[in-house]
Coordinates of C-alpha atoms in Angstrom, one line a residue:
Chain A
M1 CA -25.2 69.6 -4.3
N2 CA -22.0 71.2 -5.3
D3 CA -21.8 74.8 -3.9
E4 CA -19.1 75.9 -6.4
L5 CA -19.6 79.1 -8.3
K6 CA -17.3 80.0 -11.1
I7 CA -16.8 82.3 -14.0
V8 CA -15.3 80.9 -17.2
F9 CA -14.1 83.5 -19.6
L10 CA -14.7 82.4 -23.2
G11 CA -13.8 85.6 -25.1
T12 CA -12.4 88.7 -23.5
G13 CA -11.6 91.0 -26.5
A14 CA -13.5 93.9 -28.0
A15 CA -15.0 94.3 -31.4
I16 CA -12.3 92.4 -33.3
P17 CA -11.0 89.0 -32.4
T18 CA -7.3 88.5 -32.1
L19 CA -5.1 85.4 -31.6
R20 CA -5.1 86.1 -27.9
R21 CA -8.6 87.4 -27.2
G22 CA -11.9 86.1 -28.7
L23 CA -15.1 88.0 -29.0
P24 CA -17.1 88.7 -25.8
S25 CA -18.6 85.8 -23.9
L26 CA -18.4 84.4 -20.4
A27 CA -20.1 81.6 -18.5
I28 CA -21.3 81.7 -14.9
I29 CA -21.5 78.1 -13.7
K30 CA -23.2 76.9 -10.5
D31 CA -24.5 73.4 -9.6
N32 CA -23.8 72.2 -13.1
R33 CA -26.1 74.9 -14.6
T34 CA -24.7 77.6 -16.8
C35 CA -25.7 81.2 -17.6
L36 CA -24.0 82.7 -20.6
C37 CA -23.3 86.5 -20.8
D38 CA -23.1 87.6 -24.4
C39 CA -22.3 85.4 -27.4
G40 CA -19.8 86.8 -29.8
E41 CA -18.9 85.0 -33.0
G42 CA -17.1 81.7 -32.2
T43 CA -18.6 81.2 -28.8
Q44 CA -20.0 77.8 -29.6
L45 CA -16.5 76.5 -30.4
R46 CA -15.0 78.2 -27.3
I47 CA -17.6 76.4 -25.2
L48 CA -16.3 73.1 -26.6
Q49 CA -12.7 74.2 -26.2
A50 CA -13.3 75.1 -22.5
G51 CA -14.9 71.6 -22.0
L52 CA -18.3 73.1 -21.1
H53 CA -21.6 71.5 -22.0
P54 CA -23.7 73.7 -24.2
S55 CA -26.9 71.9 -23.3
K56 CA -26.4 73.0 -19.7
I57 CA -26.7 76.6 -20.7
G58 CA -30.3 77.5 -19.8
Y59 CA -30.1 81.3 -20.0
I60 CA -28.2 83.7 -22.2
F61 CA -27.9 87.4 -21.1
I62 CA -27.2 89.7 -24.1
S63 CA -25.9 93.1 -23.1
H64 CA -26.6 94.9 -26.4
L65 CA -27.0 94.2 -30.1
H66 CA -23.6 95.2 -31.5
G67 CA -22.3 92.4 -33.6
D68 CA -19.3 91.4 -31.4
H69 CA -21.8 90.4 -28.7
I70 CA -24.5 88.5 -30.7
F71 CA -23.0 87.1 -33.9
G72 CA -22.4 83.8 -32.2
L73 CA -26.1 83.3 -31.2
P74 CA -27.4 82.0 -34.6
G75 CA -24.7 79.3 -34.7
F76 CA -25.2 78.4 -31.1
L77 CA -28.9 78.0 -31.6
S78 CA -28.7 76.0 -34.8
T79 CA -26.1 73.7 -33.4
Q80 CA -28.2 73.1 -30.3
Q81 CA -31.0 72.1 -32.6
M82 CA -28.8 69.7 -34.6
M83 CA -27.5 68.2 -31.4
G84 CA -31.0 67.3 -30.4
R85 CA -31.5 69.7 -27.5
T86 CA -34.8 69.2 -25.7
N87 CA -34.5 71.5 -22.7
A88 CA -35.7 75.1 -22.8
L89 CA -33.4 78.1 -23.5
T90 CA -34.2 81.7 -22.5
L91 CA -32.5 84.7 -24.0
F92 CA -32.6 88.1 -22.3
G93 CA -31.6 91.3 -24.1
P94 CA -32.6 94.6 -25.6
K95 CA -35.5 95.2 -27.9
G96 CA -34.5 94.0 -31.4
L97 CA -33.2 90.6 -30.2
K98 CA -36.4 88.8 -31.3
K99 CA -36.2 90.3 -34.7
F100 CA -32.6 89.4 -35.1
I101 CA -33.2 85.8 -34.4
E102 CA -36.4 85.6 -36.5
H103 CA -34.7 87.1 -39.6
V104 CA -31.7 84.9 -39.3
R105 CA -33.9 81.8 -38.9
E106 CA -36.0 82.8 -41.9
I107 CA -33.0 83.3 -44.2
S108 CA -31.1 80.2 -43.2
E109 CA -34.2 78.1 -42.8
F110 CA -33.6 76.5 -39.4
T111 CA -36.3 75.2 -37.2
L112 CA -36.1 74.8 -33.4
D113 CA -37.7 71.9 -31.7
F114 CA -36.8 73.0 -28.2
S115 CA -38.5 75.9 -26.5
L116 CA -36.8 79.2 -27.1
R117 CA -38.0 82.1 -25.1
I118 CA -36.7 85.6 -25.9
V119 CA -37.3 88.2 -23.2
E120 CA -36.8 91.8 -24.4
L121 CA -36.0 94.0 -21.4
E122 CA -37.4 97.4 -20.5
P123 CA -35.0 100.2 -19.8
E124 CA -36.3 100.4 -16.2
R125 CA -34.3 98.3 -13.7
Q126 CA -35.7 94.8 -13.6
K127 CA -35.4 92.1 -11.0
F128 CA -36.3 88.4 -11.6
Q129 CA -35.2 84.9 -10.5
V130 CA -33.2 82.6 -12.7
D131 CA -32.1 79.3 -11.2
D132 CA -30.5 80.1 -7.8
F133 CA -29.9 83.8 -8.7
I134 CA -31.8 87.0 -8.4
I135 CA -31.0 88.9 -11.6
E136 CA -31.0 92.6 -11.7
T137 CA -30.7 94.6 -14.9
S138 CA -29.5 98.1 -15.2
L139 CA -29.1 100.4 -18.2
L140 CA -25.5 101.3 -18.9
E141 CA -24.2 104.2 -21.0
H142 CA -23.4 103.0 -24.4
R143 CA -24.1 104.1 -28.0
S144 CA -26.9 101.5 -28.2
L145 CA -29.2 100.3 -25.5
C146 CA -26.9 98.2 -23.3
Y147 CA -27.8 96.4 -20.1
G148 CA -25.6 95.4 -17.2
Y149 CA -26.6 92.3 -15.3
G150 CA -26.2 91.5 -11.6
F151 CA -26.2 87.9 -10.5
F152 CA -27.2 87.7 -6.8
E153 CA -27.1 84.3 -5.3
K154 CA -29.7 83.7 -2.7
P155 CA -28.4 83.2 0.9
K156 CA -28.0 79.6 2.0
P157 CA -29.7 78.5 5.3
G158 CA -27.3 78.2 8.2
K159 CA -26.3 74.8 9.6
F160 CA -28.8 73.0 11.7
D161 CA -27.6 72.7 15.3
V162 CA -28.4 69.2 16.5
E163 CA -27.3 69.9 20.0
K164 CA -29.7 72.8 20.4
A165 CA -32.5 70.7 18.9
K166 CA -31.8 68.0 21.5
V167 CA -31.9 70.6 24.3
L168 CA -35.2 71.9 22.9
D169 CA -36.5 68.3 22.8
I170 CA -37.2 68.2 19.1
P171 CA -36.9 64.7 17.8
P172 CA -35.5 63.8 14.4
G173 CA -38.2 63.8 11.7
P174 CA -40.7 66.2 10.1
Q175 CA -40.4 68.9 12.8
R176 CA -36.6 69.2 12.3
A177 CA -37.2 69.3 8.5
A178 CA -39.7 72.1 8.9
L179 CA -37.2 74.1 11.0
K180 CA -34.5 73.5 8.4
Q181 CA -36.8 75.0 5.8
G182 CA -37.2 78.2 7.8
N183 CA -40.6 77.4 9.4
T184 CA -41.8 77.9 13.0
I185 CA -43.0 74.9 14.9
F186 CA -44.6 74.2 18.3
V187 CA -43.2 71.6 20.7
H188 CA -45.0 71.0 23.9
G189 CA -47.0 74.2 23.3
K190 CA -43.8 76.2 23.0
E191 CA -43.0 78.2 19.8
I192 CA -39.6 77.4 18.2
K193 CA -38.4 79.5 15.4
S194 CA -35.9 78.2 12.8
D195 CA -33.4 80.9 14.0
D196 CA -33.4 79.1 17.3
V197 CA -31.7 76.0 15.8
L198 CA -30.1 77.3 12.6
A199 CA -26.8 79.2 12.4
P200 CA -27.2 82.5 10.7
P201 CA -27.8 82.2 6.9
I202 CA -24.7 82.1 4.8
P203 CA -24.8 85.2 2.4
G204 CA -25.0 84.6 -1.3
R205 CA -22.3 85.6 -3.7
A206 CA -22.7 88.4 -6.3
I207 CA -21.3 89.0 -9.7
A208 CA -21.8 92.2 -11.7
Y209 CA -21.4 92.1 -15.5
C210 CA -21.0 95.6 -17.0
S211 CA -19.9 95.3 -20.6
D212 CA -19.6 98.2 -23.0
T213 CA -20.2 101.4 -21.0
R214 CA -18.9 104.7 -20.1
P215 CA -18.3 104.9 -16.3
C216 CA -21.7 105.4 -14.9
R217 CA -23.7 105.5 -11.6
N218 CA -25.8 102.5 -12.6
A219 CA -22.7 100.3 -12.9
V220 CA -21.7 101.4 -9.3
E221 CA -25.1 100.5 -8.0
L222 CA -25.3 97.2 -9.7
A223 CA -21.8 96.3 -8.5
R224 CA -22.4 97.4 -4.8
D225 CA -20.4 95.1 -2.5
C226 CA -20.2 92.4 -5.2
D227 CA -17.6 89.6 -5.1
V228 CA -16.6 90.1 -8.8
L229 CA -17.2 93.0 -11.1
V230 CA -16.5 92.3 -14.8
H231 CA -16.3 95.7 -16.3
D232 CA -15.6 97.3 -19.7
S233 CA -12.0 98.1 -19.9
T234 CA -11.6 98.7 -23.7
F235 CA -9.0 101.4 -23.4
A236 CA -5.8 102.4 -21.7
E237 CA -5.6 105.8 -19.9
H238 CA -3.9 107.7 -22.7
H239 CA -6.9 106.8 -24.9
K240 CA -9.4 108.3 -22.4
D241 CA -10.8 110.6 -25.2
K242 CA -11.4 107.6 -27.4
A243 CA -13.1 105.8 -24.6
H244 CA -15.5 108.7 -24.0
E245 CA -16.3 109.2 -27.7
S246 CA -17.0 105.5 -28.2
F247 CA -19.0 105.1 -24.9
H248 CA -16.4 102.8 -23.4
S249 CA -14.2 102.9 -20.2
T250 CA -10.5 102.9 -19.5
A251 CA -8.9 100.4 -17.2
G252 CA -8.5 103.2 -14.6
Q253 CA -12.2 104.2 -14.9
A254 CA -13.3 100.6 -14.4
A255 CA -11.1 100.5 -11.3
E256 CA -12.8 103.7 -10.0
I257 CA -16.2 102.0 -10.5
A258 CA -15.0 98.9 -8.5
A259 CA -13.7 101.2 -5.7
K260 CA -16.8 103.2 -5.5
A261 CA -19.0 100.1 -5.4
N262 CA -16.8 98.4 -2.8
A263 CA -16.4 95.4 -5.0
K264 CA -14.1 92.6 -3.8
K265 CA -12.5 91.9 -7.2
L266 CA -12.4 93.6 -10.6
M267 CA -11.9 91.7 -13.8
L268 CA -10.8 94.1 -16.6
W269 CA -12.8 92.9 -19.6
H270 CA -13.5 93.8 -23.3
I271 CA -9.9 94.8 -24.0
S272 CA -9.2 96.5 -27.4
S273 CA -7.3 94.5 -30.0
R274 CA -4.9 97.5 -30.4
Y275 CA -3.0 96.7 -27.2
D276 CA -0.2 94.1 -26.9
E277 CA 0.7 92.3 -23.7
D278 CA 3.0 95.1 -22.5
D279 CA 0.2 97.6 -23.0
E280 CA -2.1 95.4 -21.1
R281 CA 0.3 95.1 -18.1
E282 CA 0.4 98.9 -18.1
M283 CA -3.4 99.0 -18.1
L284 CA -3.5 96.6 -15.2
A285 CA -1.0 98.8 -13.3
Q286 CA -3.1 101.8 -14.0
A287 CA -6.2 100.0 -12.6
R288 CA -4.3 98.7 -9.5
Q289 CA -3.3 102.2 -8.5
V290 CA -7.0 102.9 -8.0
F291 CA -8.2 99.5 -7.0
P292 CA -5.5 96.9 -6.0
E293 CA -7.8 93.9 -6.5
S294 CA -7.9 94.4 -10.3
Y295 CA -7.0 91.5 -12.7
L296 CA -6.8 91.1 -16.5
S297 CA -9.4 88.7 -17.8
R298 CA -8.0 86.1 -20.1
D299 CA -9.6 83.7 -22.5
F300 CA -10.4 80.3 -21.0
A301 CA -9.4 81.5 -17.5
E302 CA -11.7 80.3 -14.6
I303 CA -12.4 82.2 -11.4
K304 CA -13.8 80.4 -8.5
I305 CA -15.8 82.6 -6.1
E306 CA -15.8 81.6 -2.5
R307 CA -18.9 82.0 -0.4
P308 CA -18.4 84.9 2.0
K309 CA -18.0 83.8 5.7
N310 CA -20.5 84.7 8.3
I311 CA -19.7 87.8 10.2
Chain B
M1 CA 4.3 88.3 -60.7
N2 CA 4.1 85.2 -58.6
D3 CA 2.5 82.3 -60.5
E4 CA 1.6 80.3 -57.4
L5 CA -2.0 79.1 -57.0
K6 CA -3.0 77.5 -53.7
I7 CA -6.0 76.5 -51.7
V8 CA -6.0 77.1 -47.9
F9 CA -8.6 75.2 -46.0
L10 CA -10.0 77.3 -43.1
G11 CA -12.8 75.1 -42.0
T12 CA -13.6 71.6 -43.3
G13 CA -16.4 70.4 -41.1
A14 CA -20.2 70.2 -41.7
A15 CA -23.0 71.9 -39.8
I16 CA -21.4 71.7 -36.3
P17 CA -17.9 72.8 -35.4
T18 CA -15.6 70.4 -33.6
L19 CA -12.2 70.7 -32.1
R20 CA -10.7 69.2 -35.3
R21 CA -12.9 70.8 -38.0
G22 CA -14.2 74.3 -38.2
L23 CA -17.2 75.5 -40.2
P24 CA -16.9 75.6 -44.0
S25 CA -14.6 78.1 -45.6
L26 CA -11.6 77.9 -47.9
A27 CA -9.4 80.5 -49.6
I28 CA -8.1 80.4 -53.1
I29 CA -5.0 82.5 -53.4
K30 CA -3.2 83.7 -56.5
D31 CA -0.8 86.6 -56.9
N32 CA -1.5 87.8 -53.4
R33 CA -5.2 88.1 -54.1
T34 CA -7.7 85.9 -52.4
C35 CA -11.1 84.5 -53.2
L36 CA -13.0 83.0 -50.3
C37 CA -15.5 80.2 -50.7
D38 CA -18.2 80.2 -48.0
C39 CA -17.8 81.9 -44.6
G40 CA -18.9 79.8 -41.7
E41 CA -18.9 81.1 -38.1
G42 CA -15.4 81.8 -36.9
T43 CA -13.9 82.3 -40.4
Q44 CA -12.5 85.8 -39.6
L45 CA -10.4 84.3 -36.7
R46 CA -9.3 81.3 -38.9
I47 CA -8.1 83.8 -41.5
L48 CA -5.8 85.4 -38.9
Q49 CA -4.7 81.9 -37.6
A50 CA -3.8 80.9 -41.1
G51 CA -1.7 84.1 -41.5
L52 CA -3.8 85.4 -44.4
H53 CA -4.7 89.0 -45.0
P54 CA -8.4 89.7 -44.8
S55 CA -8.1 92.9 -46.8
K56 CA -6.7 90.9 -49.8
I57 CA -10.0 89.0 -50.0
G58 CA -11.8 90.7 -52.9
Y59 CA -14.5 88.2 -53.5
I60 CA -16.6 85.8 -51.4
F61 CA -18.5 83.0 -53.1
I62 CA -21.4 81.7 -51.0
S63 CA -22.7 78.3 -52.0
H64 CA -26.0 78.5 -50.1
L65 CA -27.7 80.3 -47.2
H66 CA -27.5 77.5 -44.5
G67 CA -26.1 78.9 -41.3
D68 CA -22.9 76.9 -41.3
H69 CA -21.9 78.6 -44.6
I70 CA -22.8 82.3 -43.8
F71 CA -22.8 83.0 -40.1
G72 CA -19.2 84.2 -40.3
L73 CA -20.1 86.9 -42.9
P74 CA -21.5 89.6 -40.6
G75 CA -18.5 89.4 -38.3
F76 CA -16.1 89.4 -41.3
L77 CA -17.7 92.5 -42.7
S78 CA -17.9 94.5 -39.5
T79 CA -14.3 93.7 -38.7
Q80 CA -13.2 94.8 -42.1
Q81 CA -15.0 98.1 -41.5
M82 CA -13.4 98.6 -38.1
M83 CA -10.0 97.8 -39.6
G84 CA -10.5 100.7 -42.0
R85 CA -10.8 98.6 -45.2
T86 CA -11.0 100.8 -48.3
N87 CA -11.0 98.4 -51.2
A88 CA -14.2 96.9 -52.6
L89 CA -15.6 93.6 -51.7
T90 CA -18.0 91.5 -53.8
L91 CA -20.2 88.7 -52.5
F92 CA -21.7 86.2 -54.8
G93 CA -24.5 83.9 -53.7
P94 CA -28.1 82.8 -53.9
K95 CA -31.1 85.1 -53.7
G96 CA -31.6 86.1 -50.1
L97 CA -28.0 87.0 -49.4
K98 CA -28.7 90.7 -49.7
K99 CA -31.6 90.6 -47.3
F100 CA -29.5 88.6 -44.8
I101 CA -26.7 91.3 -44.8
E102 CA -29.2 94.1 -44.7
H103 CA -31.1 92.7 -41.7
V104 CA -28.0 92.0 -39.7
R105 CA -26.6 95.5 -40.5
E106 CA -29.8 97.1 -39.4
I107 CA -30.1 95.3 -36.1
S108 CA -26.5 95.6 -35.1
E109 CA -26.2 99.1 -36.5
F110 CA -23.0 98.8 -38.5
T111 CA -22.1 101.1 -41.4
L112 CA -19.7 100.2 -44.2
D113 CA -17.5 102.8 -45.7
F114 CA -16.0 100.5 -48.3
S115 CA -17.9 99.4 -51.4
L116 CA -19.8 96.2 -50.8
R117 CA -21.4 94.6 -53.9
I118 CA -23.8 91.7 -53.5
V119 CA -24.5 89.7 -56.6
E120 CA -27.4 87.3 -56.3
L121 CA -27.0 84.5 -58.9
E122 CA -29.6 83.1 -61.2
P123 CA -30.2 79.4 -61.3
E124 CA -29.0 79.2 -64.9
R125 CA -25.3 78.6 -65.4
Q126 CA -23.4 81.8 -65.3
K127 CA -19.9 82.7 -66.5
F128 CA -18.0 85.8 -65.5
Q129 CA -14.5 87.1 -64.9
V130 CA -13.0 87.7 -61.4
D131 CA -9.3 88.7 -61.3
D132 CA -7.4 86.1 -63.3
F133 CA -10.2 83.5 -63.3
I134 CA -13.2 82.8 -65.4
I135 CA -15.9 81.8 -62.8
E136 CA -18.6 79.3 -63.7
T137 CA -21.6 78.7 -61.5
S138 CA -23.7 75.6 -61.5
L139 CA -26.8 74.7 -59.5
L140 CA -26.2 71.7 -57.3
E141 CA -28.8 69.4 -55.7
H142 CA -29.3 70.5 -52.1
R143 CA -32.3 71.2 -49.9
S144 CA -31.9 74.9 -50.5
L145 CA -30.6 76.7 -53.6
C146 CA -26.9 75.8 -53.6
Y147 CA -24.3 76.8 -56.2
G148 CA -21.1 75.1 -57.2
Y149 CA -18.3 77.3 -58.4
G150 CA -15.6 76.6 -61.0
F151 CA -12.4 78.7 -61.0
F152 CA -10.8 78.5 -64.4
E153 CA -7.5 80.3 -64.6
K154 CA -6.9 82.0 -68.0
P155 CA -4.1 80.4 -70.1
K156 CA -0.7 82.1 -69.9
P157 CA 0.9 83.2 -73.2
G158 CA 3.8 81.0 -74.2
K159 CA 7.4 82.1 -73.9
F160 CA 8.8 84.6 -76.5
D161 CA 11.4 82.9 -78.7
V162 CA 14.2 85.5 -79.1
E163 CA 16.1 83.3 -81.6
K164 CA 13.1 83.0 -83.9
A165 CA 12.5 86.7 -83.6
K166 CA 16.1 87.4 -84.7
V167 CA 15.8 85.0 -87.7
L168 CA 12.6 86.8 -88.7
D169 CA 14.5 90.1 -88.4
I170 CA 12.2 91.6 -85.7
P171 CA 14.1 94.2 -83.6
P172 CA 13.6 94.6 -79.9
G173 CA 10.9 97.2 -79.2
P174 CA 7.2 97.8 -79.9
Q175 CA 6.9 95.1 -82.6
R176 CA 8.1 92.4 -80.2
A177 CA 5.8 93.7 -77.5
A178 CA 2.9 93.5 -79.9
L179 CA 3.6 89.9 -80.7
K180 CA 3.9 89.1 -77.0
Q181 CA 0.4 90.4 -76.6
G182 CA -0.9 88.0 -79.2
N183 CA -1.1 90.5 -82.1
T184 CA -0.1 90.1 -85.8
I185 CA 2.6 92.5 -87.2
F186 CA 4.1 93.1 -90.6
V187 CA 7.9 93.2 -91.1
H188 CA 9.3 94.1 -94.6
G189 CA 5.7 93.5 -95.9
K190 CA 5.6 90.0 -94.5
E191 CA 2.9 89.0 -92.0
I192 CA 4.2 87.6 -88.7
K193 CA 1.7 86.1 -86.2
S194 CA 2.3 85.8 -82.5
D195 CA 2.3 82.0 -82.8
D196 CA 5.3 82.3 -85.0
V197 CA 7.5 83.5 -82.1
L198 CA 5.6 82.4 -79.0
A199 CA 5.7 78.9 -77.6
P200 CA 2.1 77.4 -77.2
P201 CA 0.1 79.0 -74.4
I202 CA 0.5 77.4 -71.0
P203 CA -3.0 76.1 -69.9
G204 CA -4.6 77.6 -66.9
R205 CA -5.4 75.7 -63.7
A206 CA -9.0 74.8 -62.6
I207 CA -10.6 74.3 -59.2
A208 CA -14.2 73.1 -58.7
Y209 CA -15.9 73.8 -55.4
C210 CA -19.0 71.7 -54.9
S211 CA -20.2 72.0 -51.3
D212 CA -23.5 70.5 -50.0
T213 CA -24.9 68.4 -52.8
R214 CA -26.2 65.0 -53.7
P215 CA -24.0 63.5 -56.5
C216 CA -25.2 65.3 -59.6
R217 CA -24.4 65.8 -63.3
N218 CA -23.8 69.5 -62.8
A219 CA -21.0 68.7 -60.4
V220 CA -19.4 66.4 -63.0
E221 CA -19.7 69.0 -65.7
L222 CA -18.2 71.8 -63.5
A223 CA -15.3 69.6 -62.4
R224 CA -14.5 68.3 -66.0
D225 CA -10.7 67.8 -66.2
C226 CA -10.1 70.1 -63.2
D227 CA -6.9 70.1 -61.2
V228 CA -8.7 70.0 -57.8
L229 CA -12.3 69.1 -57.0
V230 CA -13.4 70.1 -53.5
H231 CA -16.6 68.0 -53.0
D232 CA -19.2 67.4 -50.3
S233 CA -18.3 64.3 -48.5
T234 CA -20.5 64.6 -45.4
F235 CA -21.1 60.9 -44.9
A236 CA -19.4 57.5 -44.9
E237 CA -20.8 54.7 -47.1
H238 CA -22.9 53.0 -44.4
H239 CA -24.8 56.3 -44.1
K240 CA -25.7 56.5 -47.8
D241 CA -29.4 56.8 -46.9
K242 CA -28.7 59.7 -44.6
A243 CA -26.7 61.3 -47.3
H244 CA -29.6 61.0 -49.8
E245 CA -32.2 62.2 -47.3
S246 CA -30.2 65.3 -46.3
F247 CA -29.1 66.1 -49.9
H248 CA -25.4 65.3 -49.2
S249 CA -22.9 62.9 -50.6
T250 CA -20.8 60.1 -49.2
A251 CA -17.0 60.0 -49.7
G252 CA -17.5 57.2 -52.3
Q253 CA -20.0 59.2 -54.2
A254 CA -17.6 62.2 -54.2
A255 CA -15.0 59.9 -55.6
E256 CA -17.4 58.8 -58.4
I257 CA -17.9 62.4 -59.4
A258 CA -14.2 63.0 -59.5
A259 CA -13.7 59.9 -61.6
K260 CA -16.5 60.7 -64.1
A261 CA -15.2 64.3 -64.4
N262 CA -11.6 63.1 -64.9
A263 CA -10.4 65.4 -62.1
K264 CA -6.8 65.2 -61.2
K265 CA -7.3 65.4 -57.4
L266 CA -10.3 65.1 -55.1
M267 CA -10.4 66.8 -51.7
L268 CA -13.1 65.2 -49.4
W269 CA -14.8 68.2 -47.8
H270 CA -17.6 69.1 -45.4
I271 CA -17.1 66.0 -43.2
S272 CA -19.8 65.3 -40.5
S273 CA -18.8 65.9 -36.9
R274 CA -20.1 62.3 -36.1
Y275 CA -16.9 60.7 -37.5
D276 CA -13.7 60.3 -35.6
E277 CA -10.3 60.0 -37.2
D278 CA -10.6 56.2 -37.7
D279 CA -13.9 56.7 -39.4
E280 CA -12.4 59.4 -41.6
R281 CA -9.5 57.0 -42.6
E282 CA -12.2 54.5 -43.6
M283 CA -14.0 57.2 -45.6
L284 CA -10.7 58.0 -47.4
A285 CA -10.1 54.3 -48.2
Q286 CA -13.7 54.1 -49.6
A287 CA -13.0 57.0 -51.8
R288 CA -9.7 55.8 -53.0
Q289 CA -11.2 52.5 -54.1
V290 CA -13.1 54.5 -56.7
F291 CA -10.6 57.4 -57.3
P292 CA -7.1 56.9 -56.0
E293 CA -6.2 60.6 -56.0
S294 CA -8.6 61.3 -53.1
Y295 CA -7.5 63.2 -50.0
L296 CA -9.1 64.3 -46.7
S297 CA -9.2 68.1 -46.4
R298 CA -7.9 69.3 -43.1
D299 CA -8.2 72.7 -41.3
F300 CA -5.3 75.0 -42.2
A301 CA -3.9 72.6 -44.8
E302 CA -2.5 74.3 -47.9
I303 CA -2.5 72.7 -51.4
K304 CA -0.4 74.2 -54.1
I305 CA -1.6 73.6 -57.6
E306 CA 1.1 73.3 -60.3
R307 CA 0.5 74.7 -63.7
P308 CA -0.1 71.9 -66.2
K309 CA 2.8 71.3 -68.6
N310 CA 2.3 71.9 -72.3
I311 CA 1.6 68.7 -74.2

């Protein structure tokens, strides 16, 4: 089992695609399984261009129903059907997502032979398991109902200490296997706990995805101590008013969220098409004044996330 | 006034996008004004990549409501709104097009401040004027209601013969202008018709767009004597059965339509993602055996269409 965890940015722009930045979508890939966050128009082609396998996408997390975040869904679904997909797909998103998919399917007459489950979230914070992650949802502050998603990898059991096992007279076999799985066993009437022979668990990694929001407390809470925060950074500082009016954040505000949350790294995301590369460098500089570990997300860039070391 | 007429292919694939062929869309450009035929997912980005101006698109002709032909429409419209478009846009297409746009707008909450007119066509052949073209619609043979479109440029008045005008004693001024506009005038009591001083009219050019169809008589009629026929060519000859079952054509069948219609040039279009470049060369060879002026359409290729010479 490969322990690699990475984010692949498929589109990092906002609202309008440009030659440099496509519409919002990113992939979180672990153990050959992929979660997609948002699915702007063109995402299915970007998945191909990035060399990813669409059939390995088991879950799609939709932040909100504005077109730039969902107009790639119908094409993704119909292509998966035409490619003969058999494995299930689950979509998470705000109320209205089911209706959107149903209407589009009705008009364009496409059937789905694989299992498609659409989970419409409630505004209250929710927590559920998906693959190797605990997912947390949190309502952000946008014009329409918009959810942030936290991906919290479960801790990995610590390494089994063979020498300690020998000293405790535990022979190779089912008793060692039970300890590796976290169970308590009895050897010669003596209780042995898994902690006695396992190194401390290796903490899981955490990614917080906060698209399309004003700076808000929920984003800070969702991103608490995370390894990577991907945060709305639609505007530069001199457009702070525009950011507020349109329920978005500036790069500097995203950096404040990252600092308050004690995140390890911030990826500036959802960058307006009005800015050229010089403007974006300026936005990055503004963010780094507040939070030095800020980076510009770029289409097709990959970020590998290392597992934190034991303390 | 520039007399150039060209087709720019934006996406030339079928159903599923590939790295070589995007989803169906092409632009017909004359005098700085553009008509779009179909709008597959990703078309708005391809318009930018081709260096075209989306605000100059005044009309979009939708062949049918299958996803690969319409899933780019919502994004195109919302981007036009965000770019501050003010000029009107008209969509033509089958019944259901209005409902599609209404549903998507409702779910993703986008308003339009420019005038959007949606014309749902009747299955009977229709004829109407759009810019400098007479448009003819014709029902094709597909699984869902699918229209072919003929673009027939109006003839251009012949050149005014100044020498003849002098001989006929017509002074420069309003009388000459009237003749240039095709009117009859009287000079010294003598009737002079515009034909007396104008060279014969220069015939207009004609493009026939027949996406997604089995070979059918209506396609032949629409393409009669046209300069360029863009025709469904989803399959190669050894997949003739698949073509029939799925209401598409093979490259050879497209060539037969072009030959029967006496078209000047055939662009093989809507090519299945199952074929590689070698297969496509074979499809082209199959078409050329029947109709030598066959060509493979390619994404971002431009075809200039010369005005026919007077006979």
